[in-house]
mmCIF file of C-alpha atoms in Angstrom:
data_model
loop_
_atom_site.group_PDB
_atom_site.id
_atom_site.type_symbol
_atom_site.label_atom_id
_atom_site.label_comp_id
_atom_site.label_asym_id
_atom_site.label_seq_id
_atom_site.Cartn_x
_atom_site.Cartn_y
_atom_site.Cartn_z
ATOM 1 C CA MET N 346 138.567 38.117 97.606
ATOM 2 C CA VAL N 347 134.665 38.815 98.672
ATOM 3 C CA VAL N 348 135.194 38.242 102.146
ATOM 4 C CA VAL N 349 137.945 41.342 102.224
ATOM 5 C CA HIS N 350 135.589 43.344 100.723
ATOM 6 C CA GLN N 351 133.049 42.796 103.351
ATOM 7 C CA THR N 352 135.798 43.143 106.002
ATOM 8 C CA SER N 353 137.238 46.091 104.754
ATOM 9 C CA ALA N 354 133.817 48.331 104.555
ATOM 10 C CA ALA N 355 132.594 47.168 107.784
ATOM 11 C CA LEU N 356 135.665 47.828 109.372
ATOM 12 C CA VAL N 357 135.183 51.387 107.559
ATOM 13 C CA LEU N 358 131.656 52.076 108.276
ATOM 14 C CA VAL N 359 132.029 50.999 112.152
ATOM 15 C CA THR N 360 134.887 53.422 112.604
ATOM 16 C CA LEU N 361 132.876 55.776 111.309
ATOM 17 C CA THR N 362 129.909 55.030 113.377
ATOM 18 C CA LEU N 363 132.135 55.263 116.540
ATOM 19 C CA ILE N 364 133.730 58.334 115.332
ATOM 20 C CA LEU N 365 130.445 60.384 114.761
ATOM 21 C CA GLN N 366 128.805 58.680 117.930
ATOM 22 C CA GLY N 367 131.895 59.522 119.929
ATOM 23 C CA ALA N 368 132.222 63.198 118.597
ATOM 24 C CA GLY N 369 128.545 64.086 119.551
ATOM 25 C CA MET N 370 128.213 62.432 122.518
ATOM 26 C CA ALA N 371 131.502 64.443 123.555
ATOM 27 C CA VAL N 372 129.651 67.641 122.280
ATOM 28 C CA LEU N 373 126.565 66.941 124.245
ATOM 29 C CA ILE N 374 128.562 66.361 127.438
ATOM 30 C CA GLN N 375 130.069 69.572 127.332
ATOM 31 C CA TRP N 376 126.634 71.164 126.331
ATOM 32 C CA VAL N 377 125.395 69.576 129.420
ATOM 33 C CA LYS N 378 128.400 70.107 131.393
ATOM 34 C CA VAL N 379 128.117 74.219 130.534
ATOM 35 C CA HIS N 380 124.461 74.339 130.898
ATOM 36 C CA LEU N 381 124.184 72.707 134.034
ATOM 37 C CA SER N 382 127.161 74.547 135.668
ATOM 38 C CA ARG N 383 125.186 78.731 135.378
ATOM 39 C CA GLY N 384 124.485 78.632 138.762
ATOM 40 C CA ILE N 385 120.947 77.243 138.957
ATOM 41 C CA HIS N 386 120.635 74.883 142.220
ATOM 42 C CA ARG N 387 117.222 73.145 141.152
ATOM 43 C CA PHE N 388 115.783 73.035 137.838
ATOM 44 C CA GLY N 389 111.913 72.106 138.661
ATOM 45 C CA MET N 390 110.073 69.943 137.024
ATOM 46 C CA LEU N 391 109.448 71.807 133.653
ATOM 47 C CA ARG N 392 113.051 72.917 133.073
ATOM 48 C CA SER N 393 113.939 69.532 133.715
ATOM 49 C CA ALA N 394 111.566 67.917 131.299
ATOM 50 C CA VAL N 395 112.590 70.777 128.659
ATOM 51 C CA LEU N 396 116.398 69.816 128.928
ATOM 52 C CA VAL N 397 115.185 66.145 128.699
ATOM 53 C CA ILE N 398 113.466 67.017 125.781
ATOM 54 C CA ARG N 399 115.874 68.775 123.821
ATOM 55 C CA LEU N 400 118.853 66.312 124.614
ATOM 56 C CA THR N 401 116.636 63.342 123.172
ATOM 57 C CA SER N 402 115.843 65.339 119.645
ATOM 58 C CA LEU N 403 119.678 65.809 119.800
ATOM 59 C CA ILE N 404 120.348 62.295 120.135
ATOM 60 C CA VAL N 405 117.716 61.416 117.701
ATOM 61 C CA CYS N 406 119.753 63.568 115.303
ATOM 62 C CA LEU N 407 123.094 62.201 116.095
ATOM 63 C CA HIS N 408 121.785 58.813 115.416
ATOM 64 C CA MET N 409 120.287 59.801 112.178
ATOM 65 C CA LEU N 410 123.829 61.072 111.281
ATOM 66 C CA THR N 411 125.322 57.854 112.100
ATOM 67 C CA ILE N 412 122.793 56.186 109.879
ATOM 68 C CA LEU N 413 124.215 58.089 106.863
ATOM 69 C CA PRO N 414 127.650 56.578 106.011
ATOM 70 C CA TRP N 415 126.001 53.126 106.185
ATOM 71 C CA ALA N 416 122.654 54.456 103.625
ATOM 72 C CA CYS N 417 125.388 56.122 101.330
ATOM 73 C CA PHE N 418 127.267 52.489 101.074
ATOM 74 C CA TYR N 419 124.271 50.874 100.644
ATOM 75 C CA ARG N 420 123.240 53.370 97.494
ATOM 76 C CA TRP N 421 126.559 53.249 96.032
ATOM 77 C CA ASN N 422 126.915 49.352 95.808
ATOM 78 C CA CYS N 423 123.255 47.946 96.856
ATOM 79 C CA PHE N 424 120.252 50.193 95.871
ATOM 80 C CA ALA N 425 119.588 51.947 92.757
ATOM 81 C CA THR N 426 117.793 55.452 94.766
ATOM 82 C CA TRP N 427 118.206 56.691 98.143
ATOM 83 C CA GLU N 428 114.629 55.614 99.559
ATOM 84 C CA PRO N 429 115.326 52.112 100.087
ATOM 85 C CA ALA N 430 118.990 52.689 100.952
ATOM 86 C CA ILE N 431 117.783 54.844 104.001
ATOM 87 C CA TYR N 432 115.320 52.728 105.010
ATOM 88 C CA PHE N 433 117.081 49.887 104.930
ATOM 89 C CA SER N 434 120.125 51.249 106.684
ATOM 90 C CA ALA N 435 117.591 52.732 109.308
ATOM 91 C CA ALA N 436 115.727 49.665 109.817
ATOM 92 C CA SER N 437 119.029 47.865 110.244
ATOM 93 C CA TYR N 438 120.276 50.061 112.631
ATOM 94 C CA SER N 439 117.384 50.270 115.033
ATOM 95 C CA THR N 440 116.934 46.438 114.702
ATOM 96 C CA VAL N 441 113.539 46.437 113.020
ATOM 97 C CA GLY N 442 115.126 45.054 109.783
ATOM 98 C CA ALA N 443 113.564 45.322 106.638
ATOM 99 C CA SER N 444 111.900 42.125 105.131
ATOM 100 C CA ASP N 445 110.888 43.436 102.300
ATOM 101 C CA LEU N 446 114.591 44.695 101.054
ATOM 102 C CA VAL N 447 117.156 42.377 100.587
ATOM 103 C CA LEU N 448 121.065 43.047 100.225
ATOM 104 C CA PRO N 449 123.026 41.199 97.250
ATOM 105 C CA ARG N 450 124.769 38.386 98.503
ATOM 106 C CA ALA N 451 128.196 39.829 98.431
ATOM 107 C CA TRP N 452 126.943 42.640 101.305
ATOM 108 C CA ARG N 453 124.423 40.363 103.526
ATOM 109 C CA THR N 454 126.963 40.250 106.400
ATOM 110 C CA LEU N 455 127.044 44.081 106.769
ATOM 111 C CA CYS N 456 123.530 43.978 108.059
ATOM 112 C CA PRO N 457 124.065 42.606 111.394
ATOM 113 C CA ILE N 458 127.299 44.127 111.676
ATOM 114 C CA GLU N 459 125.066 47.568 111.425
ATOM 115 C CA SER N 460 122.481 46.425 113.664
ATOM 116 C CA ILE N 461 124.943 45.337 116.344
ATOM 117 C CA VAL N 462 126.518 48.639 116.104
ATOM 118 C CA GLY N 463 122.996 50.311 116.271
ATOM 119 C CA VAL N 464 121.956 48.363 119.695
ATOM 120 C CA LEU N 465 125.625 49.465 120.933
ATOM 121 C CA MET N 466 125.269 52.879 120.323
ATOM 122 C CA CYS N 467 121.534 53.196 121.488
ATOM 123 C CA GLY N 468 122.653 51.862 124.614
ATOM 124 C CA LEU N 469 125.256 54.566 124.914
ATOM 125 C CA SER N 470 122.439 57.026 124.181
ATOM 126 C CA ALA N 471 120.106 55.592 127.116
ATOM 127 C CA SER N 472 122.666 55.684 129.392
ATOM 128 C CA PHE N 473 123.629 59.058 128.787
ATOM 129 C CA LEU N 474 120.390 60.328 129.004
ATOM 130 C CA PHE N 475 119.608 57.992 132.050
ATOM 131 C CA ALA N 476 123.189 59.978 133.743
ATOM 132 C CA ILE N 477 121.373 63.418 133.129
ATOM 133 C CA VAL N 478 118.389 62.586 134.871
ATOM 134 C CA THR N 479 120.064 60.989 137.700
ATOM 135 C CA ASN N 480 122.202 64.272 138.207
ATOM 136 C CA LEU N 481 119.184 66.378 137.897
ATOM 137 C CA ILE N 482 117.339 64.337 140.641
ATOM 138 C CA ARG N 483 120.925 64.309 142.749
ATOM 139 C CA ARG N 484 120.791 68.161 142.213
ATOM 140 C CA ASP N 485 117.525 69.165 143.140
ATOM 141 C CA THR N 486 118.344 67.026 146.338
ATOM 142 C CA GLU N 487 121.064 68.616 147.243
ATOM 143 C CA ALA N 488 118.921 72.259 146.746
ATOM 144 C CA GLU N 489 116.198 71.141 149.139
ATOM 145 C CA ARG N 490 118.738 70.233 151.574
ATOM 146 C CA GLU N 491 120.307 73.270 151.691
ATOM 147 C CA GLU N 492 117.355 75.352 151.092
ATOM 148 C CA VAL N 493 115.773 73.441 154.519
ATOM 149 C CA HIS N 494 119.596 74.056 156.282
ATOM 150 C CA ALA N 495 119.286 77.406 155.680
ATOM 151 C CA GLU N 496 116.157 77.977 157.080
ATOM 152 C CA SER N 497 116.927 75.712 160.255
ATOM 153 C CA THR N 498 120.057 78.075 160.423
ATOM 154 C CA SER N 499 118.369 81.287 159.415
ATOM 155 C CA SER N 500 115.672 80.618 162.430
ATOM 156 C CA PHE N 501 118.172 79.611 165.024
ATOM 157 C CA ALA N 502 119.619 82.977 164.397
ATOM 158 C CA LEU N 503 116.304 85.029 164.628
ATOM 159 C CA ALA N 504 115.016 83.288 167.474
ATOM 160 C CA GLY N 505 118.293 83.532 169.399
ATOM 161 C CA GLU N 506 119.763 87.223 169.050
ATOM 162 C CA PRO N 507 119.855 88.293 172.746
ATOM 163 C CA GLY N 508 121.651 85.046 173.342
ATOM 164 C CA GLN N 509 124.120 86.430 170.661
ATOM 165 C CA GLN N 510 124.951 89.452 172.962
ATOM 166 C CA ASN N 511 126.151 86.508 175.687
ATOM 167 C CA GLY N 512 128.306 85.002 173.238
ATOM 168 C CA LEU N 513 126.113 81.415 172.713
ATOM 169 C CA GLY N 514 125.855 79.813 169.352
ATOM 170 C CA PRO N 515 123.121 78.026 168.386
ATOM 171 C CA ILE N 516 123.287 75.245 170.044
ATOM 172 C CA GLU N 517 124.166 76.867 173.193
ATOM 173 C CA LYS N 518 121.038 78.357 173.125
ATOM 174 C CA ILE N 519 118.872 75.591 172.714
ATOM 175 C CA GLU N 520 120.683 73.842 175.758
ATOM 176 C CA SER N 521 120.450 77.068 177.764
ATOM 177 C CA SER N 522 116.852 77.388 177.223
ATOM 178 C CA ALA N 523 116.097 73.599 177.939
ATOM 179 C CA GLY N 524 117.943 73.992 181.304
ATOM 180 C CA LEU N 525 115.720 77.292 182.005
ATOM 181 C CA SER N 526 112.581 75.044 181.192
ATOM 182 C CA ARG N 527 114.154 72.291 183.304
ATOM 183 C CA ARG N 528 114.575 74.619 186.247
ATOM 184 C CA SER N 529 111.409 76.372 186.399
ATOM 185 C CA PHE N 530 109.730 73.241 186.294
ATOM 186 C CA ALA N 531 111.745 72.084 188.611
ATOM 187 C CA ARG N 532 111.146 75.254 191.046
ATOM 188 C CA HIS N 533 107.002 75.007 189.938
ATOM 189 C CA ALA N 534 107.010 71.211 190.915
ATOM 190 C CA SER N 535 108.871 72.068 194.416
ATOM 191 C CA SER N 536 106.945 74.587 195.174
ATOM 192 C CA SER N 537 103.499 72.542 194.272
ATOM 193 C CA LYS N 538 104.781 69.903 197.323
ATOM 194 C CA PHE N 539 105.422 72.723 199.721
ATOM 195 C CA GLN N 540 101.697 74.038 199.192
ATOM 196 C CA GLU N 541 100.252 70.727 199.520
#
């Protein structure tokens, strides 16, 4: 009978943890999508740091929220006050362990289950932050490439306005100016031979 109680309690607590973490991550993902799609191409170092700090703070709050169902269960079934229940739950979730507190024999298997769930949820959060940082780096790199491309295109357009009157594009302008310089070099070389 004890095994049935432990299994059912573990299933309910794990399910609540997954629902809270999943819903919280979905909200964070939507928030990041809206925040990153405002048309800002480059975030820069300061804006990127602020975004990562905000996300990390929200993720820590999310983990505290996912610890609460476990702490409530421990408070109602294992400990007389809230402080040891929250402390034990946080220590188990973070896999630190609370060596000074021990659950009653009937509920001891919940501690390793909470630790396994905590490791998985922390891994999920770390991968989320990694994806955001990777996206910020990719975004800044693409913005730099676009700026370089825009500068090179504008310099071709400014340098070749007379060529535009002839109907020449930027590449044709380069080829025609290279051809002219080769011809002038050839003329100069041939005229110097005749002078000798």
